[in-house]
Amino acid sequence: RSAPPWIWVILPTLEAAAYAFGIAYYDTTFARERTSLPFRIMEKAGSYSYSIYLLHLFFVHQLAAFINDNIMDISNFYVACLWSLACFLATIPIGHL
């Protein structure tokens, strides 16, 4: 027997609320200034990563198809992960914008 359809609305909502609570708790736990180099690096990496996450939808499928059709087969998981890393590093300047 399959789950009732409403469960697919309730469960993701509860999961999102739990993540939001965890992030809000973590964000307000540390009262001191976070100006040390490791915190600044993590802050920059997080902002770049989020920018790339928002923009990747516009080109990720076309880029994967281009690599697969014109450069090499990326059906192997490990090869695809290496190409993913290379493409991520190439999009860091876009995240800076």
Coordinates of N, CA and C in Angstrom, one line a residue:
R1 N 0.8 -1.2 0.0 CA 0.0 0.0 0.0 C 0.9 1.2 0.0
S2 N 0.6 2.2 -0.8 CA 1.4 3.4 -0.9 C 0.9 4.4 0.1
A3 N 1.7 5.4 0.3 CA 1.4 6.5 1.3 C 0.3 7.4 0.7
P4 N -0.5 8.0 1.6 CA -1.5 8.9 1.1 C -0.8 10.1 0.5
P5 N -1.4 10.8 -0.5 CA -0.7 11.9 -1.3 C -0.4 13.1 -0.4
W6 N -1.2 13.3 0.6 CA -0.9 14.5 1.5 C 0.4 14.4 2.2
I7 N 0.9 13.2 2.4 CA 2.1 13.0 3.2 C 3.3 13.7 2.5
W8 N 3.2 13.8 1.1 CA 4.3 14.4 0.4 C 4.3 15.9 0.4
V9 N 3.3 16.5 1.1 CA 3.2 17.9 1.4 C 3.7 18.1 2.8
I10 N 3.2 17.2 3.7 CA 3.5 17.4 5.1 C 5.0 17.1 5.4
L11 N 5.5 16.0 5.0 CA 6.9 15.6 5.3 C 8.0 16.6 4.8
P12 N 7.9 17.0 3.6 CA 8.9 18.0 3.2 C 8.8 19.3 4.0
T13 N 7.6 19.7 4.3 CA 7.4 20.9 5.1 C 8.0 20.8 6.5
L14 N 7.8 19.6 7.1 CA 8.4 19.4 8.4 C 9.9 19.3 8.4
E15 N 10.4 18.7 7.3 CA 11.9 18.6 7.1 C 12.4 20.0 6.9
A16 N 11.8 20.8 6.1 CA 12.3 22.2 5.9 C 12.2 23.0 7.2
A17 N 11.2 22.8 8.0 CA 11.1 23.5 9.3 C 12.2 23.1 10.2
A18 N 12.5 21.8 10.2 CA 13.6 21.3 11.1 C 14.9 21.9 10.7
Y19 N 15.2 21.9 9.4 CA 16.5 22.5 8.9 C 16.5 24.0 9.2
A20 N 15.4 24.7 9.0 CA 15.4 26.1 9.3 C 15.6 26.4 10.8
F21 N 15.0 25.6 11.7 CA 15.2 25.7 13.1 C 16.7 25.4 13.5
G22 N 17.3 24.4 12.9 CA 18.7 24.1 13.1 C 19.6 25.2 12.7
I23 N 19.4 25.7 11.5 CA 20.2 26.8 11.0 C 20.1 28.1 11.9
A24 N 18.8 28.4 12.2 CA 18.6 29.6 13.1 C 19.2 29.4 14.5
Y25 N 19.2 28.2 15.0 CA 19.8 28.0 16.3 C 21.3 28.1 16.2
Y26 N 21.9 27.5 15.2 CA 23.3 27.6 15.0 C 23.8 29.0 14.7
D27 N 23.0 29.8 14.0 CA 23.4 31.1 13.6 C 23.3 32.1 14.8
T28 N 22.5 31.8 15.8 CA 22.4 32.7 17.0 C 23.2 32.1 18.2
T29 N 23.8 31.0 18.1 CA 24.5 30.4 19.2 C 25.8 31.1 19.5
F30 N 26.5 31.5 18.5 CA 27.8 32.2 18.7 C 27.6 33.7 18.7
A31 N 27.8 34.3 19.9 CA 27.6 35.7 20.0 C 28.8 36.5 19.7
R32 N 30.0 36.0 19.7 CA 31.2 36.8 19.4 C 31.3 37.0 17.9
E33 N 32.1 38.0 17.7 CA 32.4 38.4 16.3 C 33.1 37.3 15.6
R34 N 32.8 37.0 14.4 CA 33.4 36.0 13.6 C 34.3 36.7 12.5
T35 N 35.4 37.2 13.0 CA 36.3 37.9 12.1 C 37.6 37.2 11.7
S36 N 37.8 36.0 12.3 CA 39.0 35.3 12.0 C 39.0 34.8 10.6
L37 N 40.2 34.5 10.1 CA 40.4 34.0 8.7 C 39.5 32.8 8.4
P38 N 39.5 31.8 9.2 CA 38.6 30.6 8.8 C 37.2 31.0 8.7
F39 N 36.6 31.8 9.5 CA 35.2 32.2 9.4 C 35.0 33.1 8.2
R40 N 35.9 33.9 7.8 CA 35.8 34.7 6.6 C 35.8 33.9 5.4
I41 N 36.7 32.9 5.4 CA 36.8 32.0 4.2 C 35.5 31.2 4.1
M42 N 35.0 30.6 5.2 CA 33.7 29.9 5.2 C 32.6 30.8 4.7
E43 N 32.6 32.0 5.2 CA 31.5 32.9 4.8 C 31.5 33.2 3.3
K44 N 32.7 33.4 2.7 CA 32.8 33.6 1.3 C 32.4 32.4 0.5
A45 N 32.9 31.2 1.0 CA 32.6 30.0 0.3 C 31.1 29.7 0.3
G46 N 30.4 30.0 1.4 CA 29.0 29.9 1.5 C 28.2 30.8 0.6
S47 N 28.7 32.0 0.5 CA 28.0 33.0 -0.4 C 28.2 32.6 -1.8
Y48 N 29.4 32.2 -2.2 CA 29.6 31.8 -3.6 C 28.8 30.5 -3.9
S49 N 28.8 29.6 -3.0 CA 28.1 28.3 -3.2 C 26.6 28.6 -3.4
Y50 N 26.1 29.5 -2.6 CA 24.6 29.7 -2.7 C 24.3 30.4 -4.1
S51 N 25.2 31.4 -4.5 CA 25.0 32.0 -5.8 C 25.1 31.0 -6.9
I52 N 26.0 30.1 -6.8 CA 26.2 29.1 -7.9 C 25.0 28.2 -7.9
Y53 N 24.5 27.8 -6.7 CA 23.3 27.0 -6.6 C 22.1 27.6 -7.2
L54 N 21.9 28.9 -7.0 CA 20.8 29.6 -7.7 C 20.9 29.7 -9.2
L55 N 22.1 29.8 -9.7 CA 22.3 30.0 -11.1 C 22.5 28.7 -11.9
H56 N 22.9 27.6 -11.2 CA 23.2 26.4 -12.0 C 22.1 25.8 -12.8
L57 N 20.9 26.1 -12.4 CA 19.7 25.6 -13.1 C 19.7 26.0 -14.5
F58 N 20.2 27.2 -14.8 CA 20.2 27.7 -16.2 C 21.2 27.0 -17.2
F59 N 22.2 26.4 -16.6 CA 23.2 25.8 -17.6 C 23.7 24.4 -17.2
V60 N 23.3 23.8 -16.2 CA 23.9 22.5 -15.8 C 23.6 21.4 -16.7
H61 N 22.4 21.3 -17.2 CA 22.0 20.2 -18.1 C 22.6 20.4 -19.5
Q62 N 22.7 21.6 -20.0 CA 23.4 21.9 -21.3 C 24.9 21.6 -21.2
L63 N 25.5 22.0 -20.1 CA 26.9 21.8 -19.9 C 27.2 20.3 -19.8
A64 N 26.4 19.5 -19.1 CA 26.6 18.1 -19.0 C 26.4 17.4 -20.3
A65 N 25.4 17.8 -21.1 CA 25.2 17.2 -22.4 C 26.4 17.6 -23.3
F66 N 26.9 18.8 -23.2 CA 28.0 19.2 -24.1 C 29.3 18.4 -23.8
I67 N 29.6 18.2 -22.5 CA 30.7 17.4 -22.1 C 30.5 16.0 -22.5
N68 N 29.4 15.4 -22.3 CA 29.1 14.0 -22.7 C 29.2 13.8 -24.2
D69 N 28.7 14.7 -25.0 CA 28.6 14.5 -26.4 C 29.9 14.9 -27.1
N70 N 30.7 15.9 -26.6 CA 31.8 16.4 -27.3 C 33.2 16.2 -26.7
I71 N 33.2 15.9 -25.4 CA 34.5 15.7 -24.7 C 34.8 14.3 -24.3
M72 N 33.9 13.8 -23.4 CA 34.0 12.4 -23.0 C 32.8 11.9 -22.4
D73 N 32.6 10.6 -22.3 CA 31.4 10.0 -21.7 C 31.5 10.2 -20.2
I74 N 30.4 10.7 -19.6 CA 30.4 10.9 -18.2 C 29.4 10.0 -17.5
S75 N 29.1 8.9 -18.0 CA 28.2 8.0 -17.4 C 28.8 7.3 -16.2
N76 N 30.1 7.3 -16.1 CA 30.8 6.7 -14.9 C 30.7 7.7 -13.7
F77 N 30.3 7.3 -12.6 CA 30.0 8.2 -11.4 C 31.3 9.0 -11.1
Y78 N 32.4 8.3 -11.0 CA 33.7 9.0 -10.6 C 34.1 10.0 -11.7
V79 N 34.0 9.7 -12.9 CA 34.3 10.7 -14.0 C 33.3 11.9 -13.9
A80 N 32.1 11.6 -13.7 CA 31.1 12.7 -13.6 C 31.4 13.6 -12.4
C81 N 31.8 13.0 -11.2 CA 32.2 13.8 -10.1 C 33.4 14.7 -10.3
L82 N 34.4 14.1 -11.1 CA 35.5 15.0 -11.4 C 35.1 16.1 -12.3
W83 N 34.3 15.8 -13.3 CA 33.8 16.9 -14.2 C 33.0 17.9 -13.4
S84 N 32.2 17.4 -12.4 CA 31.4 18.3 -11.6 C 32.3 19.2 -10.8
L85 N 33.4 18.7 -10.2 CA 34.3 19.5 -9.5 C 34.9 20.6 -10.4
A86 N 35.4 20.2 -11.6 CA 36.0 21.1 -12.5 C 35.0 22.2 -12.9
C87 N 33.8 21.9 -13.2 CA 32.7 22.9 -13.5 C 32.4 23.8 -12.4
F88 N 32.4 23.2 -11.2 CA 32.2 24.0 -10.0 C 33.3 25.1 -9.8
L89 N 34.5 24.6 -10.0 CA 35.6 25.6 -9.8 C 35.6 26.6 -10.9
A90 N 35.1 26.2 -12.1 CA 35.0 27.2 -13.2 C 33.9 28.2 -13.0
T91 N 32.9 27.9 -12.2 CA 31.8 28.8 -12.0 C 32.0 29.7 -10.7
I92 N 33.1 29.5 -10.0 CA 33.3 30.4 -8.8 C 33.4 31.8 -9.2
P93 N 34.0 32.2 -10.3 CA 33.9 33.7 -10.7 C 32.5 34.2 -10.9
I94 N 31.6 33.3 -11.4 CA 30.2 33.7 -11.5 C 29.6 33.9 -10.2
G95 N 29.9 33.1 -9.2 CA 29.4 33.2 -7.9 C 29.8 34.5 -7.2
H96 N 31.0 35.0 -7.6 CA 31.5 36.3 -7.1 C 30.7 37.5 -7.5
L97 N 30.0 37.4 -8.6 CA 29.2 38.5 -9.1 C 28.0 38.7 -8.2

